[in-house]
Amino acid sequence: MAEEARLRAVVELARGMAAVHTPRETWSAAAEGARRALTGSFAALSVWERELGRLRVLVNTGERALGEEEFPEAEAYPVHQFPEIAELLHERWAGGGEPRAWVAVAQDAQRVAGAGGRAVPGPPGGSWGRAAALRRRGRGCCVVAPIVLHGRAWGELYVARPVGAPVFDRSDADFATVLASVVAAGLAQTERLEEARRLAFTDALTGLANRRAVDTRLDEAIESHRTDKAVVSLVVCDLNGLKRVNDTQGHAAGDRLLERFGSVLSLCGAMLPGALAARLGGDEFCLLAVGPSADDVVRVAGELCRRAARLRLGEGVACGVASTGDPIGPLRSSRRLFRLADAAQYRAKAARAQKPVVAGREGPDDPVVRLADAPAPPAGERRRIRGRRSPGGELP
């Protein structure tokens, strides 16, 4: 019966990790599933950060001690406090050894007999720092199972029991080793999903966000504007001279121009906290800012124009800005802001403007741009604008 119960626990752990989607949900499912499988009172999942020489806790589940957070921001343990971390998570596994779990107990620093008289597998290297940690937190024993991912040490699974509960034995340690393998498989699946999501929202050439990411963020931003009156601003840029570079110097040079402008856009976007820098496609880019004032966004757009003009390749950039901080009227949908910025960009391009054109502003440096006043875009441009519909299919 015990074997059947453990088999069911393995299946439940695997199912629990398969049913979640975000990294945090995965960490919680792993730790909580292992805690239940091993009838522990507490469990944690930690990642091995080689470059910092520490084990960082990702999640704590179950009965947490004073000061322990579910998702701690800064709970980490240097290797010198627990030498067995370095031995198992670096040397032994890197050399192809078998990853085995071990047990630590709070009551003394010697190996003791677990339930049923089976010898408790203690930490490798004779380190008993875990025992002191158990005593500090009022726990009786723990089992620690190293996790290997893609052939390398990734971190550890930790499950504890309270004082007075049966001490983990050899069979528990062996079972924890199996659970760690299941957790590793779940973590690998989550990594693949996260990479797929990243690629789905990333432009492959520049590494910036893509049009899908902008549409998603813009819809969220407009909703924030409606509920919290947050200022939402959109800067749409058209890179001048890309066709000439492609025709005269080749597409490799054109790609370099796109990459370099993407870097400039990213640097300028960093001047606006939380701004999203994106390539919409072809020679068209944008910045989406939520929170900064319209004046701050226009200032950064001006800096973007100046830096783009200094690029060795290309002929600068045409830049249009639309912001809810300016008198542009009510926004029925996120696409209207996009269309206003696009119309401003087209006017800047037609006038060969060296500064951004801003929708809703008047004056020699900030001409007012209304859809009715803007020059009619060419057929291809009209088709592109018409294709920008809101999620419900509503045109701006």
Coordinates of C-alpha atoms in Angstrom, one line a residue:
M1 CA 0.0 0.0 0.0
A2 CA 2.9 2.4 0.8
E3 CA 4.3 1.9 -2.7
E4 CA 0.8 2.6 -4.2
A5 CA 0.5 5.7 -2.2
R6 CA 3.9 7.0 -3.3
L7 CA 3.1 6.2 -6.9
R8 CA -0.1 8.2 -6.6
A9 CA 1.9 11.0 -5.0
V10 CA 4.3 11.0 -8.0
V11 CA 1.4 11.2 -10.4
E12 CA -0.2 14.0 -8.5
L13 CA 3.0 16.0 -8.4
A14 CA 3.5 15.6 -12.1
R15 CA -0.1 16.6 -12.9
G16 CA 0.1 19.6 -10.5
M17 CA 3.2 20.9 -12.3
A18 CA 1.7 20.3 -15.7
A19 CA -1.5 22.2 -14.9
V20 CA 0.3 25.5 -14.1
H21 CA 1.8 28.1 -16.4
T22 CA 4.0 30.7 -14.7
P23 CA 7.3 30.1 -13.0
R24 CA 5.9 31.0 -9.5
E25 CA 3.0 28.6 -10.0
T26 CA 5.5 25.9 -11.0
W27 CA 7.7 26.5 -8.0
S28 CA 4.7 26.3 -5.6
A29 CA 3.3 23.2 -7.3
A30 CA 6.7 21.5 -7.0
A31 CA 7.3 22.4 -3.3
E32 CA 3.7 21.7 -2.2
G33 CA 3.5 18.4 -4.1
A34 CA 6.7 17.2 -2.6
R35 CA 5.7 18.3 0.9
R36 CA 2.5 16.2 0.6
A37 CA 4.2 13.3 -0.9
L38 CA 6.7 13.1 1.9
T39 CA 4.1 14.0 4.6
G40 CA 6.2 17.0 5.6
S41 CA 5.1 20.2 7.4
F42 CA 7.2 22.5 5.3
A43 CA 8.9 22.5 1.9
A44 CA 11.1 24.9 -0.1
L45 CA 12.5 25.0 -3.6
S46 CA 15.8 26.7 -4.2
V47 CA 18.0 27.5 -7.1
W48 CA 21.8 27.3 -7.2
E49 CA 23.4 30.6 -8.4
R50 CA 26.9 29.6 -9.3
E51 CA 28.0 33.1 -10.3
L52 CA 27.0 34.4 -6.8
G53 CA 28.1 31.3 -4.9
R54 CA 24.7 30.9 -3.1
L55 CA 21.5 28.9 -2.9
R56 CA 18.5 31.3 -3.3
V57 CA 15.1 30.3 -2.1
L58 CA 12.3 30.6 -4.6
V59 CA 9.3 29.5 -2.6
N60 CA 8.4 28.4 0.9
T61 CA 5.2 26.4 1.5
G62 CA 3.5 24.7 4.4
E63 CA 4.0 25.9 8.0
R64 CA 6.5 28.7 7.6
A65 CA 8.6 29.9 10.5
L66 CA 8.8 33.5 11.7
G67 CA 10.3 35.7 9.0
E68 CA 9.9 33.1 6.2
E69 CA 8.0 34.5 3.2
E70 CA 6.2 32.4 0.5
F71 CA 8.1 34.1 -2.3
P72 CA 11.2 35.6 -0.6
E73 CA 13.0 38.4 -2.3
A74 CA 16.3 38.0 -0.6
E75 CA 16.5 34.6 1.2
A76 CA 19.8 33.0 0.1
Y77 CA 22.5 30.9 1.7
P78 CA 26.3 31.3 0.9
V79 CA 28.0 28.1 0.0
H80 CA 30.5 28.4 2.9
Q81 CA 27.6 27.9 5.3
F82 CA 26.7 24.6 3.7
P83 CA 29.7 22.8 2.1
E84 CA 27.5 19.9 0.9
I85 CA 25.9 22.3 -1.5
A86 CA 29.2 22.8 -3.3
E87 CA 30.0 19.1 -3.2
L88 CA 26.7 17.9 -4.6
L89 CA 25.7 20.8 -6.7
H90 CA 29.0 21.3 -8.4
E91 CA 31.7 18.7 -8.1
R92 CA 29.9 15.3 -7.8
W93 CA 27.1 16.0 -10.3
A94 CA 29.4 17.8 -12.8
G95 CA 31.5 14.6 -12.7
G96 CA 28.6 12.4 -13.6
G97 CA 27.8 11.0 -10.1
E98 CA 24.3 9.9 -9.2
P99 CA 22.2 12.6 -7.5
R100 CA 21.0 11.3 -4.1
A101 CA 19.0 12.9 -1.4
W102 CA 20.1 13.1 2.2
V103 CA 18.6 13.7 5.6
A104 CA 19.6 16.1 8.4
V105 CA 18.2 16.0 11.9
A106 CA 18.0 18.6 14.6
Q107 CA 18.8 16.7 17.8
D108 CA 22.5 15.9 17.4
A109 CA 25.3 16.0 14.9
Q110 CA 25.6 12.2 14.4
R111 CA 23.9 9.9 12.0
V112 CA 20.9 8.4 13.7
A113 CA 18.5 5.6 13.0
G114 CA 15.3 6.6 11.3
A115 CA 11.9 4.9 11.5
G116 CA 12.1 1.2 11.1
G117 CA 15.8 1.2 12.1
R118 CA 17.1 2.1 8.7
A119 CA 20.2 4.3 8.6
V120 CA 19.6 7.9 7.8
P121 CA 21.7 9.1 4.9
G122 CA 23.5 12.2 6.3
P123 CA 24.8 15.2 4.3
P124 CA 27.9 14.5 2.2
G125 CA 31.2 15.8 3.4
G126 CA 30.1 15.6 7.1
S127 CA 28.5 19.1 7.1
W128 CA 25.8 19.5 9.7
G129 CA 24.9 23.1 9.2
R130 CA 21.4 22.0 8.3
A131 CA 20.9 20.7 11.8
A132 CA 21.6 24.1 13.3
A133 CA 19.2 25.6 10.8
L134 CA 16.5 23.1 11.8
R135 CA 16.9 24.0 15.4
R136 CA 16.7 27.7 14.7
R137 CA 13.3 27.2 13.0
G138 CA 11.9 24.7 15.5
R139 CA 11.9 21.7 13.0
G140 CA 12.9 18.2 13.8
C141 CA 14.4 16.8 10.5
C142 CA 14.6 17.5 6.8
V143 CA 15.3 15.7 3.6
V144 CA 17.2 17.5 0.8
A145 CA 17.1 16.3 -2.8
P146 CA 19.3 17.9 -5.4
I147 CA 17.7 18.8 -8.7
V148 CA 19.5 18.3 -12.0
L149 CA 18.2 20.1 -15.1
H150 CA 19.7 19.7 -18.6
G151 CA 22.5 17.7 -17.2
R152 CA 23.6 20.4 -14.7
A153 CA 22.9 21.1 -11.1
W154 CA 20.0 23.4 -10.9
G155 CA 19.1 23.6 -7.2
E156 CA 17.4 21.6 -4.4
L157 CA 14.1 20.4 -3.1
Y158 CA 13.8 20.6 0.7
V159 CA 11.1 19.1 2.9
A160 CA 11.0 19.2 6.7
R161 CA 9.0 17.7 9.5
P162 CA 8.3 19.1 13.0
V163 CA 9.9 18.1 16.2
G164 CA 8.4 14.8 17.4
A165 CA 7.4 13.6 14.0
P166 CA 9.1 10.4 12.6
V167 CA 12.5 11.1 11.2
F168 CA 13.0 10.7 7.5
D169 CA 14.8 7.4 6.7
R170 CA 16.6 5.9 3.8
S171 CA 13.4 5.0 1.9
D172 CA 12.2 8.6 2.3
A173 CA 15.5 9.9 0.9
D174 CA 15.3 7.6 -2.1
F175 CA 11.7 8.7 -2.7
A176 CA 12.8 12.4 -2.4
T177 CA 15.3 11.6 -5.1
V178 CA 12.5 10.4 -7.4
L179 CA 10.4 13.4 -6.6
A180 CA 13.3 15.7 -7.5
S181 CA 13.5 14.1 -10.9
V182 CA 9.8 14.7 -11.5
V183 CA 10.3 18.4 -10.4
A184 CA 13.2 18.7 -12.8
A185 CA 11.0 17.5 -15.7
G186 CA 8.3 20.0 -14.7
L187 CA 10.8 22.8 -14.5
A188 CA 12.1 22.0 -18.0
Q189 CA 8.6 22.1 -19.4
T190 CA 8.0 25.5 -17.8
E191 CA 11.3 26.8 -19.3
R192 CA 10.1 25.7 -22.7
L193 CA 6.8 27.4 -22.3
E194 CA 8.4 30.6 -21.1
E195 CA 10.8 30.5 -24.0
A196 CA 7.9 30.0 -26.4
R197 CA 6.1 32.9 -24.9
R198 CA 9.2 35.1 -25.1
L199 CA 9.7 34.3 -28.8
A200 CA 6.0 34.9 -29.5
F201 CA 6.4 38.5 -28.1
T202 CA 9.9 39.3 -29.3
D203 CA 11.3 40.5 -32.6
A204 CA 13.9 38.0 -33.7
L205 CA 16.3 40.6 -35.3
T206 CA 16.4 43.4 -32.8
G207 CA 15.4 41.6 -29.6
L208 CA 12.8 44.2 -29.0
A209 CA 9.1 43.5 -28.3
N210 CA 7.0 42.8 -31.4
R211 CA 3.7 44.0 -32.6
R212 CA 1.8 41.3 -30.6
A213 CA 3.4 42.5 -27.4
V214 CA 2.5 46.1 -28.2
D215 CA -1.1 45.3 -28.9
T216 CA -1.4 43.4 -25.6
R217 CA 0.3 46.1 -23.5
L218 CA -1.6 48.9 -25.2
D219 CA -5.0 47.3 -24.5
E220 CA -3.9 47.0 -20.9
A221 CA -2.6 50.6 -20.8
I222 CA -5.9 52.0 -22.2
E223 CA -7.8 50.1 -19.6
S224 CA -5.5 51.6 -16.9
H225 CA -6.2 55.0 -18.4
R226 CA -9.9 54.6 -18.2
T227 CA -9.9 53.4 -14.6
D228 CA -6.9 55.3 -13.0
K229 CA -6.5 58.1 -15.5
A230 CA -2.9 57.0 -16.2
V231 CA -1.2 58.9 -19.0
V232 CA -0.6 56.6 -22.0
S233 CA 1.7 57.8 -24.7
L234 CA 2.7 56.2 -28.0
V235 CA 5.7 57.1 -30.1
V236 CA 5.6 55.6 -33.7
C237 CA 8.8 55.8 -35.7
D238 CA 9.6 55.1 -39.3
L239 CA 13.2 54.5 -40.1
N240 CA 14.3 56.6 -43.1
G241 CA 16.6 55.3 -45.8
L242 CA 16.3 51.6 -45.1
K243 CA 15.4 50.7 -48.7
R244 CA 18.4 52.7 -50.0
V245 CA 20.7 50.9 -47.7
N246 CA 19.3 47.5 -48.7
D247 CA 19.6 48.4 -52.4
T248 CA 23.1 49.9 -52.3
Q249 CA 24.8 48.0 -49.5
G250 CA 22.8 44.8 -49.2
H251 CA 20.3 43.4 -46.8
A252 CA 23.0 42.6 -44.2
A253 CA 23.8 46.3 -43.9
G254 CA 20.0 47.0 -43.7
D255 CA 19.8 44.5 -40.8
R256 CA 22.7 46.3 -39.1
L257 CA 20.8 49.6 -39.4
L258 CA 17.7 48.0 -37.9
E259 CA 19.7 46.5 -35.1
R260 CA 21.5 49.8 -34.3
F261 CA 18.3 51.8 -34.4
G262 CA 16.7 49.2 -32.1
S263 CA 19.5 49.8 -29.6
V264 CA 19.0 53.6 -29.8
L265 CA 15.3 53.1 -29.3
S266 CA 16.0 50.9 -26.3
L267 CA 18.4 53.4 -24.7
C268 CA 15.9 56.2 -25.2
G269 CA 13.0 54.1 -23.9
A270 CA 15.0 53.6 -20.7
M271 CA 14.6 57.3 -20.0
L272 CA 10.9 56.6 -19.5
P273 CA 10.3 54.2 -16.6
G274 CA 8.5 51.1 -17.7
A275 CA 8.4 52.0 -21.4
L276 CA 8.1 49.2 -23.9
A277 CA 10.4 49.5 -27.0
A278 CA 9.2 47.5 -30.0
R279 CA 9.7 46.8 -33.7
L280 CA 6.3 46.7 -35.4
G281 CA 7.7 45.3 -38.6
G282 CA 9.8 46.3 -41.5
D283 CA 11.2 49.8 -40.8
E284 CA 8.5 50.8 -38.2
F285 CA 9.2 50.9 -34.5
C286 CA 7.4 52.3 -31.4
L287 CA 7.7 53.3 -27.8
L288 CA 4.8 52.7 -25.4
A289 CA 4.9 54.6 -22.1
V290 CA 2.4 54.4 -19.3
G291 CA 2.7 57.0 -16.5
P292 CA 5.3 59.6 -17.7
S293 CA 3.9 62.9 -18.7
A294 CA 3.3 63.8 -22.3
D295 CA 6.1 66.4 -22.2
D296 CA 8.5 63.8 -20.9
V297 CA 7.6 61.5 -23.8
V298 CA 7.9 64.3 -26.4
R299 CA 11.3 65.2 -24.9
V300 CA 12.5 61.6 -25.2
A301 CA 11.1 61.3 -28.7
G302 CA 13.2 64.4 -29.6
E303 CA 16.3 62.8 -28.2
L304 CA 15.5 59.7 -30.3
C305 CA 15.3 61.8 -33.4
R306 CA 18.7 63.4 -32.6
R307 CA 20.4 60.1 -32.0
A308 CA 18.9 58.4 -35.0
A309 CA 20.2 61.3 -37.2
R310 CA 23.7 60.5 -36.0
L311 CA 23.7 56.9 -37.1
R312 CA 26.2 56.2 -39.8
L313 CA 23.7 54.2 -41.8
G314 CA 20.2 55.5 -42.8
E315 CA 18.7 58.9 -43.0
G316 CA 17.3 59.5 -39.5
V317 CA 13.8 58.8 -38.4
A318 CA 10.3 60.2 -38.8
C319 CA 8.6 60.3 -35.4
G320 CA 5.0 60.8 -34.4
V321 CA 3.6 61.1 -30.9
A322 CA 0.1 60.7 -29.4
S323 CA -0.6 60.9 -25.7
T324 CA -3.7 61.0 -23.5
G325 CA -1.9 63.9 -21.7
D326 CA -2.6 66.1 -24.8
P327 CA -6.0 67.3 -26.1
I328 CA -6.6 64.4 -28.5
G329 CA -10.2 63.7 -27.5
P330 CA -11.7 60.5 -25.9
L331 CA -10.3 57.1 -26.8
R332 CA -13.0 54.6 -27.8
S333 CA -10.3 52.0 -28.3
S334 CA -6.6 51.5 -28.0
R335 CA -6.4 51.6 -31.8
R336 CA -7.3 55.3 -31.9
L337 CA -4.2 56.2 -30.1
F338 CA -2.2 54.1 -32.5
R339 CA -3.8 55.7 -35.4
L340 CA -3.2 59.2 -34.1
A341 CA 0.5 58.5 -33.6
D342 CA 0.7 56.8 -37.0
A343 CA -0.9 59.9 -38.7
A344 CA 1.6 62.2 -36.9
Q345 CA 4.5 60.0 -38.0
Y346 CA 3.3 60.1 -41.6
R347 CA 3.1 63.9 -41.4
A348 CA 6.6 64.0 -40.0
K349 CA 7.9 61.8 -42.8
A350 CA 6.1 63.9 -45.5
A351 CA 7.6 67.1 -44.1
R352 CA 11.1 65.5 -43.5
A353 CA 10.8 66.8 -40.0
Q354 CA 13.8 66.6 -37.8
K355 CA 11.7 66.7 -34.6
P356 CA 8.7 64.6 -33.6
V357 CA 5.2 65.7 -34.7
V358 CA 2.8 65.6 -31.8
A359 CA -0.9 64.9 -32.1
G360 CA -3.1 67.6 -30.5
R361 CA -0.5 70.3 -30.3
E362 CA -0.2 73.6 -32.2
G363 CA 2.8 75.8 -33.0
P364 CA 5.7 75.9 -35.4
D365 CA 7.6 73.1 -33.5
D366 CA 4.5 71.1 -32.4
P367 CA 2.0 71.2 -35.3
V368 CA -1.4 70.0 -34.4
V369 CA -2.3 66.7 -36.1
R370 CA -5.8 65.6 -36.6
L371 CA -6.9 62.7 -38.8
A372 CA -9.0 65.1 -40.9
D373 CA -5.9 67.4 -41.4
A374 CA -3.3 64.8 -42.1
P375 CA -2.4 64.1 -45.7
A376 CA -4.0 61.0 -47.1
P377 CA -1.6 58.1 -46.8
P378 CA -0.8 56.0 -49.9
A379 CA -2.8 52.8 -50.6
G380 CA -0.4 50.5 -48.8
E381 CA -0.4 52.7 -45.8
R382 CA -4.2 52.9 -45.8
R383 CA -4.4 49.1 -45.9
R384 CA -2.0 48.9 -43.0
I385 CA -4.0 51.3 -40.9
R386 CA -7.3 49.7 -41.7
G387 CA -5.9 46.4 -40.5
R388 CA -5.4 47.8 -37.0
R389 CA -8.6 46.7 -35.3
S390 CA -9.4 46.4 -31.6
P391 CA -9.8 42.9 -30.1
G392 CA -13.6 43.2 -30.6
G393 CA -13.2 44.1 -34.3
E394 CA -14.1 47.8 -33.8
L395 CA -12.3 50.3 -36.0
P396 CA -10.9 53.3 -34.2

